[in-house]
PDB file of C-alpha atoms (C1' of nucleotides) in Angstrom:
ATOM      1  CA  MET A   1       1.041  -2.821  -6.261  1.00 69.00           C
ATOM      2  CA  PRO A   2      -0.928  -1.064  -3.917  1.00 87.00           C
ATOM      3  CA  GLU A   3      -1.026   2.413  -2.378  1.00 90.00           C
ATOM      4  CA  LEU A   4      -3.867   4.241  -2.154  1.00 93.00           C
ATOM      5  CA  PRO A   5      -4.861   4.799  -5.605  1.00 92.00           C
ATOM      6  CA  GLU A   6      -4.534   1.178  -6.322  1.00 91.00           C
ATOM      7  CA  VAL A   7      -6.447   0.298  -3.485  1.00 93.00           C
ATOM      8  CA  GLU A   8      -8.951   2.642  -4.520  1.00 93.00           C
ATOM      9  CA  CYS A   9      -9.197   1.352  -7.744  1.00 91.00           C
ATOM     10  CA  LEU A  10      -9.368  -2.053  -6.847  1.00 92.00           C
ATOM     11  CA  SER A  11     -12.073  -1.632  -4.285  1.00 94.00           C
ATOM     12  CA  ARG A  12     -14.297   0.236  -7.114  1.00 92.00           C
ATOM     13  CA  ALA A  13     -13.379  -2.689  -9.460  1.00 91.00           C
ATOM     14  CA  VAL A  14     -14.472  -5.314  -6.827  1.00 94.00           C
ATOM     15  CA  GLY A  15     -17.619  -3.267  -5.998  1.00 94.00           C
ATOM     16  CA  LYS A  16     -18.678  -3.128  -9.200  1.00 92.00           C
ATOM     17  CA  VAL A  17     -18.703  -7.117  -9.471  1.00 93.00           C
ATOM     18  CA  VAL A  18     -19.909  -7.651  -5.960  1.00 96.00           C
ATOM     19  CA  GLU A  19     -22.283  -5.155  -5.010  1.00 97.00           C
ATOM     20  CA  GLY A  20     -25.592  -6.532  -4.312  1.00 98.00           C
ATOM     21  CA  GLY A  21     -24.467 -10.087  -4.804  1.00 98.00           C
ATOM     22  CA  LEU A  22     -24.491 -12.765  -2.070  1.00 98.00           C
ATOM     23  CA  PHE A  23     -21.196 -13.971  -0.422  1.00 98.00           C
ATOM     24  CA  GLU A  24     -21.768 -17.448  -0.370  1.00 98.00           C
ATOM     25  CA  LYS A  25     -18.402 -19.274   0.490  1.00 98.00           C
ATOM     26  CA  ALA A  26     -15.006 -18.773   1.482  1.00 98.00           C
ATOM     27  CA  ARG A  27     -12.127 -20.695   1.176  1.00 97.00           C
ATOM     28  CA  PHE A  28      -9.043 -20.176   2.799  1.00 97.00           C
ATOM     29  CA  LEU A  29      -5.753 -21.954   1.519  1.00 96.00           C
ATOM     30  CA  ARG A  30      -3.595 -21.190   4.364  1.00 94.00           C
ATOM     31  CA  LYS A  31      -4.352 -20.181   7.956  1.00 94.00           C
ATOM     32  CA  ASP A  32      -1.876 -16.993   8.102  1.00 94.00           C
ATOM     33  CA  LEU A  33      -0.529 -14.141   5.922  1.00 95.00           C
ATOM     34  CA  ARG A  34       1.035 -11.418   7.707  1.00 92.00           C
ATOM     35  CA  ASP A  35      -1.101 -12.152  10.891  1.00 92.00           C
ATOM     36  CA  PRO A  36      -3.276 -15.149  11.347  1.00 94.00           C
ATOM     37  CA  ILE A  37      -6.339 -14.958   9.470  1.00 96.00           C
ATOM     38  CA  PRO A  38      -9.879 -15.244  11.910  1.00 96.00           C
ATOM     39  CA  ILE A  39     -11.435 -17.767   9.439  1.00 96.00           C
ATOM     40  CA  SER A  40     -14.563 -18.246  11.732  1.00 96.00           C
ATOM     41  CA  ASP A  41     -14.943 -14.253  12.371  1.00 96.00           C
ATOM     42  CA  PHE A  42     -14.477 -13.773   8.682  1.00 97.00           C
ATOM     43  CA  LYS A  43     -17.203 -16.589   7.927  1.00 97.00           C
ATOM     44  CA  ARG A  44     -19.239 -15.621  10.516  1.00 97.00           C
ATOM     45  CA  ILE A  45     -19.542 -11.877   9.068  1.00 97.00           C
ATOM     46  CA  LEU A  46     -19.685 -12.675   5.307  1.00 98.00           C
ATOM     47  CA  VAL A  47     -20.715 -16.033   4.521  1.00 98.00           C
ATOM     48  CA  GLY A  48     -24.387 -16.176   3.614  1.00 98.00           C
ATOM     49  CA  GLN A  49     -24.624 -12.157   3.721  1.00 98.00           C
ATOM     50  CA  ARG A  50     -25.740  -9.433   1.025  1.00 98.00           C
ATOM     51  CA  ILE A  51     -22.900  -7.441  -0.025  1.00 98.00           C
ATOM     52  CA  GLU A  52     -23.895  -3.626   0.901  1.00 98.00           C
ATOM     53  CA  SER A  53     -21.186  -1.989  -0.605  1.00 97.00           C
ATOM     54  CA  VAL A  54     -17.292  -2.325  -1.214  1.00 97.00           C
ATOM     55  CA  GLU A  55     -15.296   0.631   0.445  1.00 96.00           C
ATOM     56  CA  ARG A  56     -11.833   2.082   1.508  1.00 96.00           C
ATOM     57  CA  ARG A  57     -10.144   3.440   4.420  1.00 96.00           C
ATOM     58  CA  SER A  58      -6.682   4.225   4.312  1.00 95.00           C
ATOM     59  CA  LYS A  59      -5.094   1.124   2.015  1.00 95.00           C
ATOM     60  CA  TYR A  60      -7.675  -1.185   3.628  1.00 96.00           C
ATOM     61  CA  MET A  61     -10.356  -2.865   1.335  1.00 96.00           C
ATOM     62  CA  LEU A  62     -13.629  -3.104   3.388  1.00 97.00           C
ATOM     63  CA  ILE A  63     -16.461  -5.896   2.127  1.00 98.00           C
ATOM     64  CA  ARG A  64     -19.640  -4.217   4.016  1.00 98.00           C
ATOM     65  CA  THR A  65     -22.553  -6.854   5.042  1.00 98.00           C
ATOM     66  CA  GLU A  66     -25.126  -6.254   7.596  1.00 98.00           C
ATOM     67  CA  SER A  67     -22.948  -7.768   9.934  1.00 97.00           C
ATOM     68  CA  GLY A  68     -19.887  -6.037   9.761  1.00 97.00           C
ATOM     69  CA  PHE A  69     -17.067  -5.542   7.407  1.00 97.00           C
ATOM     70  CA  GLY A  70     -14.790  -7.917   5.765  1.00 97.00           C
ATOM     71  CA  ILE A  71     -11.284  -6.161   5.728  1.00 97.00           C
ATOM     72  CA  ILE A  72      -8.544  -6.911   3.286  1.00 97.00           C
ATOM     73  CA  HIS A  73      -5.500  -5.168   3.138  1.00 95.00           C
ATOM     74  CA  LEU A  74      -2.621  -5.940   0.091  1.00 94.00           C
ATOM     75  CA  GLY A  75       0.561  -5.479   2.057  1.00 94.00           C
ATOM     76  CA  MET A  76       3.152  -5.091  -0.985  1.00 91.00           C
ATOM     77  CA  THR A  77       2.569  -7.787  -3.405  1.00 92.00           C
ATOM     78  CA  GLY A  78      -1.567  -8.523  -2.768  1.00 93.00           C
ATOM     79  CA  ASN A  79      -3.663  -8.526  -5.358  1.00 92.00           C
ATOM     80  CA  ILE A  80      -7.915  -9.257  -5.827  1.00 93.00           C
ATOM     81  CA  ILE A  81      -8.573 -10.974  -9.207  1.00 91.00           C
ATOM     82  CA  CYS A  82     -11.976 -11.779 -10.246  1.00 91.00           C
ATOM     83  CA  GLN A  83     -12.422 -15.005 -12.024  1.00 91.00           C
ATOM     84  CA  ASP A  84     -15.181 -17.539 -13.684  1.00 92.00           C
ATOM     85  CA  SER A  85     -13.630 -20.192 -11.918  1.00 93.00           C
ATOM     86  CA  PRO A  86     -12.961 -21.463  -8.441  1.00 95.00           C
ATOM     87  CA  LYS A  87      -9.565 -22.785  -9.116  1.00 94.00           C
ATOM     88  CA  PRO A  88      -6.724 -21.387  -7.769  1.00 93.00           C
ATOM     89  CA  ALA A  89      -5.509 -20.221 -11.311  1.00 89.00           C
ATOM     90  CA  ALA A  90      -2.218 -18.120  -9.928  1.00 90.00           C
ATOM     91  CA  PRO A  91       0.686 -18.700  -7.755  1.00 91.00           C
ATOM     92  CA  HIS A  92       0.512 -17.634  -4.079  1.00 93.00           C
ATOM     93  CA  THR A  93      -3.670 -17.732  -4.222  1.00 95.00           C
ATOM     94  CA  HIS A  94      -4.258 -17.628  -0.608  1.00 97.00           C
ATOM     95  CA  ALA A  95      -8.035 -17.154  -0.587  1.00 97.00           C
ATOM     96  CA  ILE A  96     -11.278 -17.742  -2.941  1.00 97.00           C
ATOM     97  CA  PHE A  97     -14.452 -16.031  -2.372  1.00 98.00           C
ATOM     98  CA  GLN A  98     -17.710 -17.131  -4.334  1.00 98.00           C
ATOM     99  CA  ILE A  99     -20.019 -14.357  -5.010  1.00 98.00           C
ATOM    100  CA  ARG A 100     -23.251 -14.963  -6.728  1.00 98.00           C
ATOM    101  CA  THR A 101     -24.153 -11.322  -8.237  1.00 97.00           C
ATOM    102  CA  LYS A 102     -27.465  -9.934  -8.078  1.00 97.00           C
ATOM    103  CA  SER A 103     -27.660 -10.901 -12.068  1.00 97.00           C
ATOM    104  CA  ASP A 104     -27.393 -14.257 -10.424  1.00 97.00           C
ATOM    105  CA  GLN A 105     -23.944 -15.122 -11.848  1.00 96.00           C
ATOM    106  CA  LEU A 106     -21.356 -16.781 -10.058  1.00 97.00           C
ATOM    107  CA  GLN A 107     -17.864 -15.011  -9.639  1.00 95.00           C
ATOM    108  CA  TRP A 108     -14.653 -15.982  -7.469  1.00 96.00           C
ATOM    109  CA  LEU A 109     -12.103 -13.386  -5.921  1.00 96.00           C
ATOM    110  CA  HIS A 110      -9.163 -14.830  -5.591  1.00 95.00           C
ATOM    111  CA  TYR A 111      -6.732 -13.039  -3.312  1.00 96.00           C
ATOM    112  CA  ILE A 112      -2.949 -13.441  -4.235  1.00 94.00           C
ATOM    113  CA  ASP A 113      -0.069 -12.031  -2.330  1.00 94.00           C
ATOM    114  CA  PRO A 114       3.197 -13.458  -2.976  1.00 94.00           C
ATOM    115  CA  ARG A 115       5.454 -11.664  -0.102  1.00 93.00           C
ATOM    116  CA  ARG A 116       2.121 -12.298   2.111  1.00 94.00           C
ATOM    117  CA  PHE A 117       2.799  -9.183   3.821  1.00 94.00           C
ATOM    118  CA  GLY A 118      -1.262  -8.588   3.234  1.00 95.00           C
ATOM    119  CA  ARG A 119      -3.704  -9.201   6.246  1.00 96.00           C
ATOM    120  CA  ILE A 120      -7.391 -10.576   5.449  1.00 97.00           C
ATOM    121  CA  SER A 121      -9.576  -9.948   8.801  1.00 96.00           C
ATOM    122  CA  ALA A 122     -13.298  -9.178   9.791  1.00 96.00           C
ATOM    123  CA  MET A 123     -15.193  -6.909  12.112  1.00 96.00           C
ATOM    124  CA  LYS A 124     -18.296  -7.096  13.884  1.00 96.00           C
ATOM    125  CA  GLY A 125     -20.815  -3.969  13.204  1.00 96.00           C
ATOM    126  CA  HIS A 126     -19.462  -0.765  11.203  1.00 96.00           C
ATOM    127  CA  ASP A 127     -17.541   1.204  14.021  1.00 94.00           C
ATOM    128  CA  LEU A 128     -14.082   1.637  12.043  1.00 93.00           C
ATOM    129  CA  GLU A 129     -12.852   3.995  14.561  1.00 90.00           C
ATOM    130  CA  GLY A 130     -13.200   1.794  17.234  1.00 90.00           C
ATOM    131  CA  HIS A 131     -11.194  -0.902  15.758  1.00 92.00           C
ATOM    132  CA  ASP A 132      -7.839  -1.529  16.229  1.00 90.00           C
ATOM    133  CA  PHE A 133      -6.749  -1.227  12.439  1.00 91.00           C
ATOM    134  CA  PHE A 134      -8.328   2.292  12.623  1.00 94.00           C
ATOM    135  CA  LYS A 135      -8.374   4.064  15.498  1.00 90.00           C
ATOM    136  CA  SER A 136      -5.128   5.896  15.427  1.00 91.00           C
ATOM    137  CA  LEU A 137      -4.921   6.679  11.756  1.00 95.00           C
ATOM    138  CA  GLY A 138      -5.152   9.884  10.586  1.00 95.00           C
ATOM    139  CA  PRO A 139      -7.343  11.587   8.006  1.00 96.00           C
ATOM    140  CA  GLU A 140      -8.103  10.434   4.245  1.00 96.00           C
ATOM    141  CA  PRO A 141      -6.059  12.839   2.055  1.00 96.00           C
ATOM    142  CA  LEU A 142      -8.852  13.222  -0.523  1.00 96.00           C
ATOM    143  CA  GLU A 143     -11.374  14.008   1.876  1.00 95.00           C
ATOM    144  CA  ALA A 144      -9.284  16.390   4.446  1.00 94.00           C
ATOM    145  CA  ARG A 145     -10.317  19.924   4.070  1.00 93.00           C
ATOM    146  CA  ASN A 146      -7.657  22.252   5.240  1.00 96.00           C
ATOM    147  CA  LEU A 147      -5.079  19.538   4.741  1.00 97.00           C
ATOM    148  CA  GLY A 148      -2.099  21.897   4.450  1.00 97.00           C
ATOM    149  CA  THR A 149      -2.995  23.649   7.876  1.00 97.00           C
ATOM    150  CA  TYR A 150      -3.506  20.519   9.539  1.00 97.00           C
ATOM    151  CA  LEU A 151      -0.671  19.214   8.399  1.00 97.00           C
ATOM    152  CA  PHE A 152       1.401  22.253   9.296  1.00 97.00           C
ATOM    153  CA  GLN A 153      -0.093  22.001  13.047  1.00 96.00           C
ATOM    154  CA  GLN A 154       0.916  18.466  13.419  1.00 96.00           C
ATOM    155  CA  SER A 155       4.422  19.325  12.203  1.00 96.00           C
ATOM    156  CA  ARG A 156       5.212  21.776  14.963  1.00 95.00           C
ATOM    157  CA  ARG A 157       7.937  20.523  16.937  1.00 93.00           C
ATOM    158  CA  LYS A 158       8.680  17.240  14.829  1.00 95.00           C
ATOM    159  CA  LYS A 159      12.209  16.935  13.790  1.00 94.00           C
ATOM    160  CA  LYS A 160      11.484  13.773  11.592  1.00 95.00           C
ATOM    161  CA  PRO A 161      12.419  14.450   7.911  1.00 96.00           C
ATOM    162  CA  ILE A 162       9.421  15.524   5.976  1.00 97.00           C
ATOM    163  CA  LYS A 163       8.952  12.595   3.942  1.00 97.00           C
ATOM    164  CA  ASN A 164       8.964  10.433   7.096  1.00 97.00           C
ATOM    165  CA  PHE A 165       6.145  12.497   8.386  1.00 97.00           C
ATOM    166  CA  ILE A 166       4.078  12.290   5.524  1.00 97.00           C
ATOM    167  CA  MET A 167       4.125   8.718   5.131  1.00 96.00           C
ATOM    168  CA  ASP A 168       3.001   8.367   8.917  1.00 96.00           C
ATOM    169  CA  GLY A 169      -0.274   6.857   9.040  1.00 95.00           C
ATOM    170  CA  GLY A 170      -1.192   8.165  12.408  1.00 95.00           C
ATOM    171  CA  VAL A 171      -0.450  11.752  10.593  1.00 96.00           C
ATOM    172  CA  LEU A 172      -2.186  10.902   7.151  1.00 96.00           C
ATOM    173  CA  VAL A 173      -3.234   7.997   5.548  1.00 96.00           C
ATOM    174  CA  GLY A 174      -2.319   6.629   1.991  1.00 92.00           C
ATOM    175  CA  VAL A 175       0.944   8.401   1.104  1.00 95.00           C
ATOM    176  CA  GLY A 176       3.177   5.523   0.432  1.00 94.00           C
ATOM    177  CA  ASN A 177       6.882   5.792  -1.007  1.00 95.00           C
ATOM    178  CA  ILE A 178       6.179   6.291  -4.514  1.00 94.00           C
ATOM    179  CA  TYR A 179       3.551   9.182  -3.832  1.00 94.00           C
ATOM    180  CA  ALA A 180       5.618  10.908  -1.208  1.00 96.00           C
ATOM    181  CA  ALA A 181       8.310  11.655  -3.263  1.00 96.00           C
ATOM    182  CA  GLU A 182       6.306  12.358  -6.467  1.00 95.00           C
ATOM    183  CA  SER A 183       4.460  15.213  -4.262  1.00 96.00           C
ATOM    184  CA  LEU A 184       7.456  16.331  -2.473  1.00 97.00           C
ATOM    185  CA  PHE A 185       9.000  16.803  -6.063  1.00 97.00           C
ATOM    186  CA  LYS A 186       5.840  18.953  -6.973  1.00 97.00           C
ATOM    187  CA  ALA A 187       5.670  21.141  -3.860  1.00 97.00           C
ATOM    188  CA  ARG A 188       9.471  21.587  -4.296  1.00 97.00           C
ATOM    189  CA  ILE A 189      10.456  20.368  -0.850  1.00 97.00           C
ATOM    190  CA  HIS A 190      13.508  18.725   0.088  1.00 97.00           C
ATOM    191  CA  PRO A 191      12.435  14.896   1.348  1.00 96.00           C
ATOM    192  CA  GLU A 192      14.957  15.714   4.131  1.00 96.00           C
ATOM    193  CA  ARG A 193      13.909  18.836   5.604  1.00 96.00           C
ATOM    194  CA  GLU A 194      12.538  18.551   9.267  1.00 96.00           C
ATOM    195  CA  ALA A 195       9.184  18.418   9.461  1.00 97.00           C
ATOM    196  CA  GLN A 196       8.827  21.330  11.630  1.00 96.00           C
ATOM    197  CA  GLU A 197      10.958  23.654   9.840  1.00 95.00           C
ATOM    198  CA  VAL A 198       8.569  24.028   6.594  1.00 97.00           C
ATOM    199  CA  SER A 199       6.392  26.675   6.514  1.00 97.00           C
ATOM    200  CA  LEU A 200       2.624  26.963   6.112  1.00 97.00           C
ATOM    201  CA  PRO A 201       2.690  27.926   2.340  1.00 97.00           C
ATOM    202  CA  SER A 202       4.930  25.099   1.790  1.00 97.00           C
ATOM    203  CA  TYR A 203       2.172  22.892   3.754  1.00 97.00           C
ATOM    204  CA  ASN A 204      -0.379  24.261   1.580  1.00 97.00           C
ATOM    205  CA  LEU A 205       1.258  23.422  -1.513  1.00 97.00           C
ATOM    206  CA  LEU A 206       2.121  19.965  -0.492  1.00 97.00           C
ATOM    207  CA  ALA A 207      -1.446  19.318   0.557  1.00 97.00           C
ATOM    208  CA  LYS A 208      -2.693  20.255  -3.052  1.00 97.00           C
ATOM    209  CA  GLN A 209       0.087  18.467  -4.615  1.00 97.00           C
ATOM    210  CA  ILE A 210      -0.696  15.000  -2.737  1.00 97.00           C
ATOM    211  CA  LYS A 211      -4.204  15.415  -3.342  1.00 96.00           C
ATOM    212  CA  ALA A 212      -3.611  16.098  -7.288  1.00 95.00           C
ATOM    213  CA  THR A 213      -1.272  13.280  -7.681  1.00 94.00           C
ATOM    214  CA  LEU A 214      -3.463  10.655  -5.754  1.00 94.00           C
ATOM    215  CA  ARG A 215      -6.466  11.786  -7.774  1.00 94.00           C
ATOM    216  CA  ARG A 216      -4.374  11.404 -11.282  1.00 92.00           C
ATOM    217  CA  ALA A 217      -3.442   7.956 -10.210  1.00 91.00           C
ATOM    218  CA  ILE A 218      -6.981   6.865  -9.349  1.00 91.00           C
ATOM    219  CA  LYS A 219      -8.213   8.284 -12.525  1.00 89.00           C
ATOM    220  CA  ALA A 220      -5.428   6.598 -14.687  1.00 85.00           C
ATOM    221  CA  GLY A 221      -5.837   3.438 -12.908  1.00 80.00           C
ATOM    222  CA  GLY A 222      -9.869   3.617 -12.786  1.00 66.00           C
ATOM    223  CA  THR A 223      -9.740   3.189 -16.850  1.00 62.00           C
ATOM    224  CA  THR A 224      -7.616   0.195 -16.662  1.00 59.00           C
ATOM    225  CA  PHE A 225     -10.564  -1.423 -14.947  1.00 59.00           C
ATOM    226  CA  ARG A 226     -13.171  -1.705 -16.982  1.00 49.00           C
ATOM    227  CA  ASP A 227     -11.953  -5.372 -17.973  1.00 50.00           C
ATOM    228  CA  PHE A 228     -11.518  -6.393 -14.319  1.00 55.00           C
ATOM    229  CA  LYS A 229     -14.325  -9.164 -14.507  1.00 51.00           C
ATOM    230  CA  ASN A 230     -12.949 -12.250 -15.666  1.00 47.00           C
ATOM    231  CA  VAL A 231      -9.513 -11.369 -16.227  1.00 45.00           C
ATOM    232  CA  ASP A 232      -7.209 -14.256 -15.874  1.00 43.00           C
ATOM    233  CA  GLY A 233      -3.829 -12.774 -14.776  1.00 46.00           C
ATOM    234  CA  ASN A 234      -3.680  -9.510 -13.460  1.00 50.00           C
ATOM    235  CA  PRO A 235      -6.266  -6.545 -13.261  1.00 51.00           C
ATOM    236  CA  GLY A 236      -3.887  -3.938 -15.382  1.00 49.00           C
ATOM    237  CA  TYR A 237      -2.635  -1.878 -12.969  1.00 60.00           C
ATOM    238  CA  PHE A 238      -0.095   0.582 -14.573  1.00 63.00           C
ATOM    239  CA  ARG A 239       1.612   3.494 -12.860  1.00 72.00           C
ATOM    240  CA  ILE A 240       1.138   6.962 -13.819  1.00 81.00           C
ATOM    241  CA  SER A 241       4.331   8.882 -15.336  1.00 86.00           C
ATOM    242  CA  LEU A 242       6.407   9.527 -12.665  1.00 92.00           C
ATOM    243  CA  ALA A 243       8.964  12.709 -12.239  1.00 94.00           C
ATOM    244  CA  VAL A 244      11.373  11.152  -9.565  1.00 95.00           C
ATOM    245  CA  TYR A 245      10.321   7.807  -8.645  1.00 94.00           C
ATOM    246  CA  ASP A 246      12.842   5.122  -9.369  1.00 92.00           C
ATOM    247  CA  ARG A 247      14.654   7.793 -11.833  1.00 94.00           C
ATOM    248  CA  THR A 248      18.231   7.906 -10.376  1.00 93.00           C
ATOM    249  CA  GLY A 249      20.488   9.765 -12.682  1.00 93.00           C
ATOM    250  CA  LYS A 250      18.219  10.547 -15.357  1.00 94.00           C
ATOM    251  CA  PRO A 251      17.129  14.589 -16.034  1.00 95.00           C
ATOM    252  CA  CYS A 252      14.747  16.466 -13.830  1.00 96.00           C
ATOM    253  CA  VAL A 253      11.670  17.190 -15.904  1.00 95.00           C
ATOM    254  CA  GLU A 254      11.702  20.612 -14.441  1.00 96.00           C
ATOM    255  CA  CYS A 255      15.808  21.390 -14.860  1.00 97.00           C
ATOM    256  CA  ARG A 256      17.527  18.604 -16.343  1.00 95.00           C
ATOM    257  CA  SER A 257      19.959  18.013 -13.636  1.00 95.00           C
ATOM    258  CA  PRO A 258      19.981  14.352 -12.524  1.00 95.00           C
ATOM    259  CA  ILE A 259      17.516  12.993 -10.261  1.00 95.00           C
ATOM    260  CA  VAL A 260      19.446  11.721  -6.640  1.00 95.00           C
ATOM    261  CA  SER A 261      18.725   8.868  -4.723  1.00 94.00           C
ATOM    262  CA  ILE A 262      19.025   8.617  -0.984  1.00 95.00           C
ATOM    263  CA  LYS A 263      18.071   5.925   1.889  1.00 94.00           C
ATOM    264  CA  GLN A 264      15.568   7.496   4.601  1.00 94.00           C
ATOM    265  CA  SER A 265      14.526   5.237   7.153  1.00 93.00           C
ATOM    266  CA  GLY A 266      15.615   2.229   5.269  1.00 91.00           C
ATOM    267  CA  ARG A 267      13.587   3.133   2.117  1.00 94.00           C
ATOM    268  CA  SER A 268      14.796   4.852  -0.950  1.00 94.00           C
ATOM    269  CA  THR A 269      13.806   8.155  -2.110  1.00 95.00           C
ATOM    270  CA  TRP A 270      14.774  10.206  -5.217  1.00 96.00           C
ATOM    271  CA  PHE A 271      14.581  13.717  -5.804  1.00 96.00           C
ATOM    272  CA  CYS A 272      15.592  16.638  -7.395  1.00 96.00           C
ATOM    273  CA  GLU A 273      18.672  18.608  -5.442  1.00 95.00           C
ATOM    274  CA  LYS A 274      18.298  22.079  -7.462  1.00 96.00           C
ATOM    275  CA  CYS A 275      14.503  21.862  -7.395  1.00 97.00           C
ATOM    276  CA  GLN A 276      14.103  20.799  -3.808  1.00 97.00           C
ATOM    277  CA  LYS A 277      15.137  23.119  -1.240  1.00 94.00           C
TER     278      LYS A 277
ATOM    279  C1'  DC B   1      24.352 -22.096 -11.960  1.00 79.01           C
ATOM    280  C1'  DG B   2      24.575 -19.211  -7.588  1.00 79.01           C
ATOM    281  C1'  DT B   3      24.784 -15.126  -4.936  1.00 79.01           C
ATOM    282  C1'  DG B   4      23.321 -10.471  -3.458  1.00 79.01           C
ATOM    283  C1'  DC B   5      20.687  -6.688  -3.432  1.00 79.01           C
ATOM    284  C1'  DT B   6      16.461  -4.428  -4.035  1.00 79.01           C
ATOM    285  C1'  DG B   7      10.895  -3.177  -3.514  1.00 79.01           C
ATOM    286  C1'  DT B   8       4.556  -0.694  -3.717  1.00 79.01           C
ATOM    287  C1'  DT B   9       3.223  -1.964   3.853  1.00 79.01           C
ATOM    288  C1'  DG B  10       3.155  -1.431   8.676  1.00 79.01           C
ATOM    289  C1'  DC B  11       4.474  -3.296  13.432  1.00 79.01           C
ATOM    290  C1'  DT B  12       7.339  -3.324  17.153  1.00 79.01           C
ATOM    291  C1'  DA B  13      11.319  -3.299  20.160  1.00 79.01           C
ATOM    292  C1'  DG B  14      15.124  -0.443  21.449  1.00 79.01           C
TER     293       DG B  14
ATOM    294  C1'  DA C   1      10.496  10.813  18.802  1.00 79.01           C
ATOM    295  C1'  DC C   2      12.833   8.322  15.959  1.00 79.01           C
ATOM    296  C1'  DT C   3      14.862   4.372  13.399  1.00 79.01           C
ATOM    297  C1'  DA C   4      16.409  -0.437  12.364  1.00 79.01           C
ATOM    298  C1'  DG C   5      14.845  -4.525  11.708  1.00 79.01           C
ATOM    299  C1'  DC C   6      11.665  -7.554  10.229  1.00 79.01           C
ATOM    300  C1'  DA C   7       8.043 -10.286   8.000  1.00 79.01           C
ATOM    301  C1'  DA C   8       8.477 -13.962   2.735  1.00 79.01           C
ATOM    302  C1'  DC C   9       9.270 -13.981  -2.328  1.00 79.01           C
ATOM    303  C1'  DA C  10      10.221 -12.934  -7.124  1.00 79.01           C
ATOM    304  C1'  DG C  11      12.919 -10.065 -10.417  1.00 79.01           C
ATOM    305  C1'  DC C  12      17.541  -8.608 -11.351  1.00 79.01           C
ATOM    306  C1'  DA C  13      22.344  -7.530 -12.252  1.00 79.01           C
ATOM    307  C1'  DC C  14      26.681  -9.589 -11.764  1.00 79.01           C
TER     308       DC C  14
END
DNA sequence: CGTGCTGTTGCTAG
DNA sequence: ACTAGCAACAGCAC
């Protein structure tokens, strides 16, 4: 599920439940996901601490305490659900956190991740920029000002395709495969164009479309999280209507010519040959 | 029934 | 500088 909008919505939903609460227990049903889980560090930083806030940086969800951050990445198939029971309910439940909310209710966050590409970690202190996970990340697309100019400058002498360029976390975070394709369609840029040959006006339009697409998805996702608390299945993500993603052969929403699919660096890309130059 | 292909992320080796 | 390969599993077409 997770691209930036999903992680943003999930972080807000988790925050609503746990902010101001007490992180009482962490139970791990396995020792590693993509990487080993630093269980004792995690417990030291979280357990017994008040949860100050739940934040997001890139596609990482951050649980802030006075001591530092709990760090959770969902990989490709990760999810967190909030339940009334500490009992693992779904297959591939790998961690369960017990929270005593500020209104003194017990709640359990269940971390589920079939493919185990996700990550659970923790860091002492609050200097994100100094941490390995974050130090080489580019700006947040929704916070960056003059994003078009920035992308234009970063792209000079870069021959890689524009799609790979905007998905490069060192350039810009949070633009995954789905929203990269959608944003390029809306900006009418062919995904195989070399990053260096895209003009400043095109980057300005692209920046605008990246922001608009992400904002629209957050807005759509946000409304589905009202019942996040106590759900017992999934938190109800849904995908905003998409113009090109997974629409091979279907008519372009602008010109009706068929959407085509190609591979770039092993990932599928969809676009309209007529609209995107 | 099995076999093969696909996938929302991100790191690393070459 | 850039891409292929890979991590481990589910869902689907055939």
